[in-house]
Amino acid sequence: MTAGLLEIMNPFNALRDLDRHFARWIGVLSGDTAEPLALAAALVSQRLGEGDVCVDLARFAGRRLFTAPEAENGVPAPDLKPWIDALHRSTAVGTPETPTRPLVLDGTRLYLARYWHFEKTLADGLHRLASAPVPVALDRLAPALNRLFPQVNAPGEPDGQKTAAVLAALRHLCIVSGGPGTGKTHTVAVILALIAELAGPPFPRMVLAAPTGKAAARLTESIRKAREGLPVAAEVRAAIPTEAMTLHRLIQVRPGRANPGHGPDNPLHLDLLVIDEASMIDLPLMSRTVAALPDHARLILLGDKDQLASVEAGNVFADLCAKPGRGYSPALCAVLKRCAADNGPENPAATALGDCLALLEKSYRFGPDSGIGALARAVRTGADPMPVFEAGTEDAVHVASDPARPPGAPAAAIHAFSTIFSAADPAQALACLEDFVILCATREGAAGVVESNRSIETGLKSAGLAVEPGGMYRGRPILVSRNDYQLGVFNGDIGILWPDPADGVLRAWFRQADGGLKKISPGRLPPHETAFAMTVHKAQGSEFDRVLLLLPDRDLPVLSRELLYTAATRARRHIEIRGSASLIRKTASRTAERVSGLAEKLWHRPQRRPPA
């Protein structure tokens, strides 16, 4: 009977084959073929595929599950109490006290056991870091901070960058969240100089990392520029690392192996780890990275809590920034005032983890008249974004969709991309890719990635350029969709096909973290796709001078405040959004939600407060 219930949705694709097979496997493994277990197993697998770390059974109890638009009836779920009772009786389901079974039931949250362990390991590791103070002589800290951070804010205005530096100096964990232009990478360059200066020779071994090759390259470039202008001794400047690597390379993630090369039994050889673009990191990768740190190491996380979550499961960085209330503990506030970095009211209820979080809210990129800045602020706060467009700024434009015409790529976009083909060499062609991009909310549909790329290629060919839609041609931008550790290219990396100046043979070119170029034979490339247009998710970690965002012609679950904010903040100089005003308003009003227990584990359990 259970198999029959799970097969009801077959014609409607409401469940993946993976979800059904997992439910059957759990039943066979445990000898429990009862409907409550099968439905719960299928549901937890399905939700994991949608990015949830676990499933909160309270949200689904008594409802119909696995419904699809074409289906009239779903599968009825039990009421909550009998469902929970049935799962507790099953040999397939463990608890936090017995987490050795395939599924773990923690309250009303049901996990795959490995994801429960990822979550607990990460929470325990972060609490350990947050509770470990670093001995610092305040009579040395304050003058060093004032030298490294010249007064740029108005008197009495909180200085978020200086606050972040104080937290990083005093704790083994520092979490810095801020939007584009708030100075995250400049701040961390100063932090590294400060820590090196306070430690003195021998200087700590500091490592830079990011979740993708593209983000690692940008971090490398930013840190190199920032460190050159720091008012520090040459030996301190030399101690600041100048090259970032991917997290996969750092912890030695190995294809086909469950565990990376570095972990609790083989920790990383470093004293301080800086991770940029932390909002892109999924739960398993963040958990494994923290578990690979040696006991004495410090961790600094940089990201933007308002951006889209990782493509894979979890919303780790947003959970890390879900601090209840503002302000810091009285002891920390006293230190901040002494260092001229007063940042908000005292909060006697602040926890050790709360004293590790710094929010950078002042943008140095977007001025008070910037439409992009105003749009980002409106979307981030859930306000109506349409008044920003109605204000008539030059850098933020809304074009209403025409119901009679599909939202294809406009002629201006084809003209913008045509400049790539007049580049002198692959380096210049890659630089052209940062001038303009089309971002889409979805892959499919008239406003999706597939159709937009087809439209651009067709338009370029009609303009007389040697473009073969879907083929391998000079000037084709490509987006890698799977990691290849041997070649050193990773999911999300953007390259371009261009003849090799040495022999004229077509190669794929990628910019490396040190600014150099890597060339690869097109036949050796891992799975990839054309990248005139890409999803907003894939654009994370990148910035472009001009962005065109295409919204679909109807509301979809993927549309959220985080998607709109992420798209808007990819633009340095100009953003144009094509879609209906009503859909933009609806998108800005809806928050994307990922279900997990991490925020509760981080912020709602007793914590040991370290001395200030």
XYZ file of C-alpha atoms in Angstrom:
612
model
C 0.000 0.000 0.000
C 2.891 2.390 0.738
C 4.412 1.888 -2.688
C 1.030 2.606 -4.236
C 0.730 5.875 -2.355
C 4.198 6.982 -3.395
C 3.499 6.092 -7.015
C 0.325 8.197 -7.123
C 2.391 11.246 -8.019
C 4.408 9.525 -10.754
C 2.528 11.088 -13.668
C 2.936 14.557 -12.179
C 6.654 14.495 -11.291
C 5.933 15.769 -7.786
C 8.565 13.367 -6.448
C 11.935 12.586 -7.931
C 12.928 8.994 -8.529
C 15.577 9.559 -5.859
C 12.908 10.451 -3.281
C 10.828 7.355 -4.008
C 13.833 5.023 -4.039
C 15.081 6.476 -0.751
C 11.699 5.890 0.897
C 11.687 2.290 -0.323
C 15.291 1.762 0.817
C 14.492 3.017 4.307
C 11.579 0.590 4.485
C 13.646 -2.375 3.317
C 16.576 -1.500 5.585
C 14.437 -1.189 8.701
C 11.758 -3.734 7.883
C 9.238 -0.943 8.519
C 6.948 -0.490 5.510
C 4.334 1.565 7.334
C 3.028 4.661 5.581
C 4.182 7.215 8.214
C 7.842 6.234 7.755
C 7.676 6.044 3.964
C 5.997 9.432 3.668
C 8.451 11.051 6.095
C 11.457 9.559 4.288
C 10.216 10.689 0.872
C 9.457 14.146 2.260
C 12.850 14.688 3.906
C 14.579 13.619 0.683
C 12.399 15.922 -1.419
C 12.965 18.932 0.838
C 16.720 18.350 0.890
C 16.611 18.579 -2.885
C 14.908 21.976 -2.489
C 17.662 23.262 -0.179
C 16.144 22.511 3.250
C 18.490 20.805 5.711
C 15.577 19.031 7.391
C 11.796 18.874 7.290
C 9.643 20.300 10.038
C 6.875 17.733 10.252
C 4.624 20.246 12.047
C 4.340 22.157 8.772
C 3.124 19.150 6.820
C 1.131 17.080 9.338
C -2.525 16.667 8.412
C -1.954 18.083 4.928
C -1.742 16.497 1.520
C 1.825 15.889 0.412
C 3.518 15.859 -2.972
C 0.819 17.782 -4.775
C 1.540 19.123 -8.248
C -0.355 21.688 -10.328
C -1.791 18.924 -12.517
C -2.836 16.767 -9.550
C -6.209 16.975 -7.886
C -5.203 15.050 -4.793
C -1.934 14.484 -2.997
C -0.994 11.871 -0.442
C -2.569 12.507 2.985
C -0.080 12.920 5.843
C -0.889 11.765 9.391
C -1.619 14.238 12.158
C 1.477 15.390 14.012
C 1.314 13.370 17.237
C 0.583 9.964 15.679
C 3.188 10.692 13.005
C 5.846 11.515 15.599
C 4.888 8.483 17.695
C 5.131 6.188 14.675
C 8.571 7.493 13.778
C 9.833 7.079 17.342
C 8.786 3.401 17.167
C 10.677 2.826 13.924
C 14.142 1.280 13.966
C 15.082 3.600 11.069
C 14.708 6.746 13.166
C 17.084 7.893 15.875
C 17.115 10.905 18.192
C 19.827 13.398 19.228
C 20.692 10.902 21.964
C 20.862 7.991 19.474
C 21.898 9.611 16.158
C 23.252 6.419 14.572
C 20.229 5.510 12.444
C 19.526 6.665 8.870
C 17.072 9.351 10.047
C 17.223 11.578 13.125
C 14.126 13.123 14.710
C 15.010 16.225 16.715
C 11.778 17.618 18.161
C 9.530 17.923 15.118
C 12.474 18.253 12.704
C 13.401 15.150 10.727
C 16.907 14.933 9.232
C 18.972 12.592 7.189
C 21.444 11.505 9.862
C 24.498 12.907 8.064
C 22.895 16.364 7.849
C 22.012 16.312 11.532
C 25.677 15.560 12.243
C 26.823 18.327 9.873
C 24.594 20.819 11.694
C 25.625 19.748 15.193
C 29.326 19.601 14.307
C 29.185 23.104 12.846
C 27.252 24.579 15.773
C 29.613 22.985 18.311
C 32.674 24.190 16.394
C 31.415 27.764 16.128
C 30.480 27.885 19.816
C 33.969 26.645 20.682
C 35.562 29.354 18.555
C 33.262 32.085 19.890
C 33.989 31.162 23.491
C 37.772 31.236 23.094
C 39.254 34.674 23.901
C 42.577 35.906 22.543
C 44.913 37.650 25.016
C 45.390 41.200 23.734
C 47.054 44.193 25.373
C 44.469 46.960 25.014
C 47.115 49.646 25.358
C 48.562 48.335 22.066
C 45.222 47.574 20.371
C 43.673 51.041 20.590
C 46.537 53.049 19.039
C 47.054 50.442 16.311
C 43.359 50.623 15.396
C 43.353 54.411 15.254
C 46.355 54.359 12.945
C 44.958 51.671 10.658
C 41.447 53.156 10.594
C 41.641 56.914 10.067
C 38.456 58.711 11.121
C 36.080 58.601 8.132
C 32.704 58.642 9.859
C 31.051 61.627 11.469
C 31.888 62.113 15.178
C 29.722 59.791 17.253
C 28.755 57.671 14.227
C 29.422 53.955 14.854
C 32.378 52.636 12.883
C 31.462 49.130 11.756
C 34.846 48.439 10.179
C 36.737 49.308 13.349
C 34.251 47.282 15.380
C 34.900 44.246 13.165
C 38.640 44.657 13.733
C 38.171 44.757 17.514
C 36.090 41.570 17.425
C 38.651 39.820 15.234
C 41.449 40.845 17.587
C 39.656 39.609 20.712
C 38.029 36.372 19.501
C 38.884 33.240 17.572
C 35.734 33.817 15.494
C 34.688 36.960 13.651
C 31.670 37.149 11.317
C 31.450 40.225 9.091
C 28.324 40.856 7.031
C 27.881 43.769 4.664
C 26.586 44.627 1.229
C 28.670 45.665 -1.779
C 30.735 48.766 -1.159
C 30.738 48.480 2.627
C 34.453 47.677 2.647
C 34.546 44.027 3.721
C 37.771 43.120 1.934
C 39.493 46.381 2.942
C 38.441 45.714 6.522
C 39.816 42.193 6.494
C 43.120 43.387 4.998
C 43.440 45.804 7.922
C 42.443 43.020 10.342
C 45.202 40.771 8.987
C 47.723 43.581 9.375
C 46.487 44.272 12.904
C 46.700 40.638 13.972
C 50.167 40.247 12.455
C 51.363 43.455 14.119
C 50.010 42.472 17.543
C 51.455 38.954 17.274
C 54.864 40.073 16.021
C 57.371 37.696 14.466
C 57.035 34.836 14.012
C 53.854 35.976 12.271
C 50.783 33.742 12.230
C 50.191 31.641 9.122
C 47.154 33.231 7.480
C 45.190 31.690 4.604
C 42.591 33.185 2.253
C 39.803 31.063 0.763
C 36.465 31.332 -1.021
C 33.827 28.834 -2.175
C 34.517 29.242 -5.928
C 37.504 29.928 -8.123
C 35.890 33.123 -9.330
C 35.399 34.395 -5.767
C 38.949 33.371 -4.847
C 40.317 35.388 -7.771
C 38.361 38.472 -6.731
C 39.510 38.118 -3.100
C 43.123 37.801 -4.257
C 42.858 40.959 -6.333
C 41.148 42.934 -3.551
C 43.583 41.931 -0.805
C 46.611 42.714 -2.980
C 45.317 46.206 -3.697
C 44.285 46.868 -0.098
C 47.514 45.770 1.576
C 49.718 48.062 -0.511
C 48.252 51.180 1.081
C 48.351 50.025 4.692
C 50.424 52.123 7.122
C 52.411 49.181 8.490
C 55.994 47.991 8.490
C 57.207 46.098 5.429
C 57.530 42.857 7.385
C 53.901 43.113 8.541
C 52.738 43.777 4.988
C 54.722 40.766 3.793
C 52.935 38.555 6.351
C 49.552 39.248 4.715
C 48.742 36.502 2.187
C 48.301 37.530 -1.442
C 46.636 34.505 -2.993
C 43.301 32.890 -2.179
C 42.265 29.345 -2.966
C 38.964 27.500 -3.157
C 37.672 25.793 -0.040
C 37.549 22.513 -1.952
C 41.267 22.782 -2.653
C 42.020 23.942 0.900
C 40.405 21.033 2.718
C 41.165 18.635 -0.155
C 37.697 17.548 -1.188
C 38.292 14.395 -3.221
C 35.919 13.128 -5.926
C 34.344 9.814 -5.006
C 35.391 9.987 -1.342
C 33.046 10.790 1.511
C 35.545 12.755 3.592
C 38.041 15.436 2.543
C 41.770 15.078 3.088
C 41.712 17.541 6.011
C 39.486 17.030 9.031
C 39.644 16.522 12.801
C 42.280 13.785 12.429
C 44.371 15.779 9.945
C 43.777 19.472 10.657
C 44.823 22.301 8.390
C 48.276 23.792 8.884
C 47.292 27.399 9.576
C 46.709 29.888 12.357
C 44.011 32.037 10.778
C 41.555 31.342 7.968
C 39.632 34.059 6.095
C 36.670 32.899 3.993
C 35.032 35.363 1.598
C 31.559 35.019 0.013
C 30.460 32.868 2.942
C 26.791 33.206 1.987
C 27.510 30.843 -0.924
C 28.714 28.012 1.319
C 26.378 25.087 1.968
C 26.066 23.262 5.271
C 28.280 20.226 4.502
C 31.173 22.340 3.180
C 31.041 24.832 6.060
C 30.814 22.033 8.631
C 33.777 20.181 7.127
C 35.844 23.374 6.926
C 35.292 24.309 10.576
C 35.987 20.703 11.611
C 39.333 20.872 9.772
C 40.593 23.861 11.770
C 43.290 23.189 14.386
C 42.273 23.974 17.959
C 44.256 27.218 18.141
C 43.141 28.663 14.778
C 41.044 31.766 14.202
C 38.248 32.007 11.642
C 36.989 35.144 9.883
C 33.870 34.840 7.708
C 32.924 37.555 5.208
C 29.598 37.675 3.421
C 26.271 39.361 2.849
C 23.459 37.938 4.942
C 20.823 39.358 2.579
C 22.061 37.528 -0.511
C 20.685 34.287 -1.868
C 21.593 31.177 0.070
C 23.868 28.503 -1.376
C 22.602 26.413 -4.253
C 22.939 23.311 -2.100
C 21.318 22.659 1.280
C 21.307 25.219 4.065
C 21.359 28.944 4.669
C 24.393 28.919 6.915
C 25.576 32.514 6.754
C 22.109 33.979 7.281
C 21.660 31.656 10.282
C 25.005 32.857 11.622
C 23.798 36.445 11.364
C 20.386 35.804 12.945
C 21.499 37.441 16.183
C 18.558 38.271 18.456
C 18.701 41.972 19.315
C 21.423 44.521 18.667
C 24.409 45.652 20.656
C 27.131 43.784 22.490
C 27.855 42.641 26.019
C 28.755 45.397 28.519
C 32.339 44.155 28.763
C 32.828 44.255 25.012
C 31.149 47.660 24.742
C 33.699 49.021 27.215
C 36.518 47.800 24.963
C 34.844 49.230 21.853
C 34.510 52.644 23.483
C 38.135 52.578 24.554
C 39.069 51.860 20.918
C 36.757 54.610 19.587
C 34.578 52.058 17.823
C 31.297 52.551 19.726
C 28.745 50.471 17.879
C 25.293 50.510 19.391
C 23.748 50.023 22.811
C 24.824 47.582 25.457
C 22.950 44.293 25.427
C 23.280 42.407 28.750
C 21.719 39.355 27.062
C 24.409 39.237 24.346
C 26.008 35.821 24.001
C 29.595 34.871 23.188
C 28.553 34.271 19.583
C 26.741 37.598 19.447
C 29.980 39.312 20.453
C 31.580 37.874 17.284
C 29.209 39.437 14.735
C 29.868 42.746 12.974
C 27.427 44.320 10.521
C 28.784 46.830 7.986
C 25.905 49.055 6.968
C 27.525 52.148 5.454
C 28.089 51.888 1.684
C 31.117 53.722 0.303
C 30.274 52.722 -3.288
C 26.739 53.991 -3.688
C 26.153 57.621 -2.785
C 22.908 59.108 -1.481
C 21.685 59.721 -5.064
C 22.470 56.214 -6.328
C 19.490 54.334 -7.690
C 21.280 50.997 -7.281
C 21.978 51.750 -3.615
C 18.398 52.890 -3.015
C 17.045 49.802 -4.780
C 19.232 47.478 -2.700
C 18.139 49.168 0.532
C 14.462 49.022 -0.414
C 14.590 45.358 -1.361
C 16.688 44.393 1.671
C 14.185 45.981 4.055
C 11.080 44.695 2.264
C 9.967 48.164 1.107
C 8.235 48.809 -2.208
C 11.067 49.171 -4.773
C 8.993 50.874 -7.471
C 9.450 54.446 -6.089
C 13.186 54.014 -6.757
C 12.504 53.593 -10.465
C 9.913 56.365 -10.462
C 12.533 58.748 -9.016
C 14.228 58.671 -12.399
C 17.850 57.899 -11.482
C 20.138 57.061 -14.375
C 21.607 53.907 -12.855
C 18.386 52.017 -12.000
C 15.764 51.529 -14.712
C 12.532 49.541 -14.889
C 11.073 48.464 -18.221
C 7.526 47.130 -17.995
C 6.990 43.801 -19.710
C 4.783 43.670 -22.778
C 2.171 40.892 -22.383
C 2.028 40.536 -26.161
C 5.768 39.873 -26.546
C 8.088 37.401 -24.831
C 10.785 39.119 -22.738
C 13.703 38.293 -25.041
C 17.096 39.983 -25.051
C 16.805 43.554 -26.413
C 18.910 44.893 -29.265
C 21.021 46.900 -26.798
C 22.122 43.635 -25.156
C 23.214 42.179 -28.493
C 25.188 45.354 -29.201
C 26.837 45.170 -25.760
C 27.985 41.591 -26.288
C 29.283 42.306 -29.800
C 32.183 44.257 -28.270
C 33.645 40.970 -27.026
C 34.414 39.899 -30.587
C 36.590 42.933 -31.280
C 38.919 42.197 -28.349
C 42.626 41.940 -29.131
C 43.375 38.846 -27.038
C 41.777 36.441 -24.552
C 42.635 38.651 -21.557
C 40.801 41.595 -23.088
C 37.894 39.360 -24.105
C 37.572 38.116 -20.511
C 37.616 41.712 -19.280
C 34.732 42.487 -21.670
C 32.637 39.850 -19.908
C 32.591 42.080 -16.824
C 30.993 44.966 -18.724
C 27.513 43.523 -19.174
C 25.489 40.443 -18.232
C 21.933 39.175 -18.495
C 20.625 37.646 -15.275
C 17.582 35.382 -15.154
C 15.510 34.014 -12.307
C 15.036 30.637 -14.020
C 16.717 28.398 -16.558
C 13.628 27.638 -18.601
C 10.900 29.811 -20.078
C 10.895 32.850 -22.354
C 12.826 34.872 -19.752
C 15.084 31.979 -18.754
C 18.768 31.328 -19.301
C 18.381 28.837 -22.143
C 16.109 31.027 -24.275
C 18.080 34.202 -23.500
C 21.368 32.636 -24.594
C 19.717 31.315 -27.755
C 18.295 34.764 -28.485
C 21.673 36.476 -28.010
C 23.510 33.967 -30.184
C 20.897 34.299 -32.918
C 21.088 38.095 -32.752
C 24.897 38.094 -32.901
C 24.840 35.801 -35.922
C 22.295 38.038 -37.636
C 24.634 40.978 -36.983
C 27.255 39.251 -39.132
C 29.449 37.736 -36.426
C 30.848 34.210 -36.749
C 28.573 32.708 -34.121
C 27.132 29.208 -34.321
C 24.386 28.870 -31.678
C 25.297 26.035 -29.345
C 28.656 25.520 -31.029
C 32.293 26.159 -30.191
C 33.222 29.546 -31.587
C 35.606 32.423 -30.934
C 34.148 34.774 -28.309
C 31.710 32.310 -26.732
C 31.536 32.900 -22.945
C 31.206 29.683 -20.970
C 30.122 28.875 -17.426
C 31.515 25.716 -15.809
C 28.841 23.629 -14.080
C 30.947 20.930 -12.395
C 34.209 20.952 -10.456
C 37.264 19.479 -12.164
C 40.085 19.264 -9.658
C 42.670 18.007 -12.155
C 42.114 20.935 -14.510
C 41.641 23.393 -11.657
C 38.310 24.791 -12.834
C 35.218 24.792 -10.666
C 31.467 25.134 -10.741
C 30.659 28.799 -11.391
C 33.926 29.705 -13.123
C 33.466 31.886 -16.212
C 35.763 31.555 -19.213
C 35.831 32.392 -22.901
C 36.680 30.511 -26.077
C 39.447 32.291 -27.942
C 42.231 31.333 -30.354
C 45.601 30.736 -28.746
C 47.934 33.553 -29.846
C 50.719 30.975 -30.054
C 49.155 28.674 -32.669
C 45.666 29.973 -33.487
C 43.948 26.900 -32.016
C 40.712 27.554 -30.136
C 41.136 27.259 -26.349
C 39.043 27.934 -23.281
C 40.601 30.708 -21.185
C 40.017 31.342 -17.477
C 41.399 34.032 -15.196
C 43.337 32.586 -12.251
C 43.517 33.861 -8.690
C 46.926 35.474 -9.328
C 45.589 37.401 -12.330
C 47.183 35.116 -14.928
C 45.299 33.085 -17.526
C 44.737 29.339 -17.693
C 44.078 27.765 -21.092
C 42.322 24.440 -21.616
C 41.483 22.496 -24.734
C 37.698 22.728 -25.291
C 37.498 18.946 -25.580
C 38.785 18.532 -22.016
C 36.324 20.941 -20.407
C 33.962 19.640 -17.717
C 30.224 20.210 -18.299
C 29.608 23.859 -19.184
C 27.133 26.136 -20.917
C 26.957 29.412 -22.805
C 27.090 32.390 -20.439
C 25.792 35.507 -22.141
C 22.943 34.956 -19.679
C 23.112 33.132 -16.352
C 20.908 32.613 -13.336
C 21.155 35.046 -10.444
C 22.425 32.157 -8.334
C 25.347 31.551 -10.692
C 26.239 35.263 -10.662
C 26.972 35.289 -6.935
C 30.546 36.307 -6.274
C 30.678 38.358 -9.495
C 30.190 42.034 -10.328
C 29.427 43.664 -13.660
C 29.277 47.267 -14.801
C 25.781 46.793 -16.224
C 23.143 44.191 -15.393
C 19.928 43.334 -17.217
C 17.553 41.287 -15.046
C 14.798 39.419 -16.895
C 11.827 38.365 -14.774
C 9.360 35.694 -15.926
C 5.825 36.517 -17.024
C 4.250 34.932 -13.942
C 4.924 34.440 -10.255
C 7.158 31.492 -9.359
C 8.401 30.139 -5.997
C 12.008 30.997 -6.913
C 11.222 34.721 -6.926
C 12.215 36.258 -3.600
C 13.611 39.352 -1.946
C 17.013 37.686 -1.759
C 17.042 36.986 -5.506
C 16.144 40.572 -6.365
C 18.698 41.980 -3.908
C 21.443 39.677 -5.204
C 20.728 40.681 -8.798
C 20.690 44.390 -7.974
C 23.975 44.231 -6.080
C 25.801 42.528 -8.966
C 25.675 45.910 -10.772
C 28.413 48.488 -10.281
C 27.028 51.249 -12.525
C 23.625 50.364 -13.977
C 20.784 47.904 -13.578
C 17.745 47.433 -15.759
C 14.881 45.189 -14.687
C 12.370 43.928 -17.228
C 9.147 42.607 -15.763
C 5.794 43.741 -14.487
C 5.661 46.192 -11.593
C 3.262 43.930 -9.724
C 5.668 40.989 -9.978
C 8.600 43.120 -8.792
C 6.572 44.206 -5.767
C 5.539 40.633 -5.008
C 9.127 39.410 -5.362
C 10.428 42.106 -3.014
C 7.810 41.265 -0.390
C 8.624 37.542 -0.152
C 11.535 36.127 1.805
C 13.153 32.877 0.719
C 13.093 30.399 3.567
C 15.391 27.458 4.158
C 14.395 25.091 6.958
C 17.131 24.042 9.368
C 17.828 23.859 13.064
C 21.151 25.691 12.879
C 19.928 29.119 14.022
C 18.304 27.539 17.067
C 21.477 25.581 17.882
C 23.549 28.741 17.522
C 21.427 31.328 19.267
C 19.060 29.564 21.652
C 21.166 27.337 23.840
C 23.218 28.223 26.939
C 26.648 29.568 26.044
C 29.795 30.130 28.052
C 30.793 33.791 27.851
C 34.537 34.414 27.618
C 36.197 37.282 29.443
C 36.521 40.477 27.380
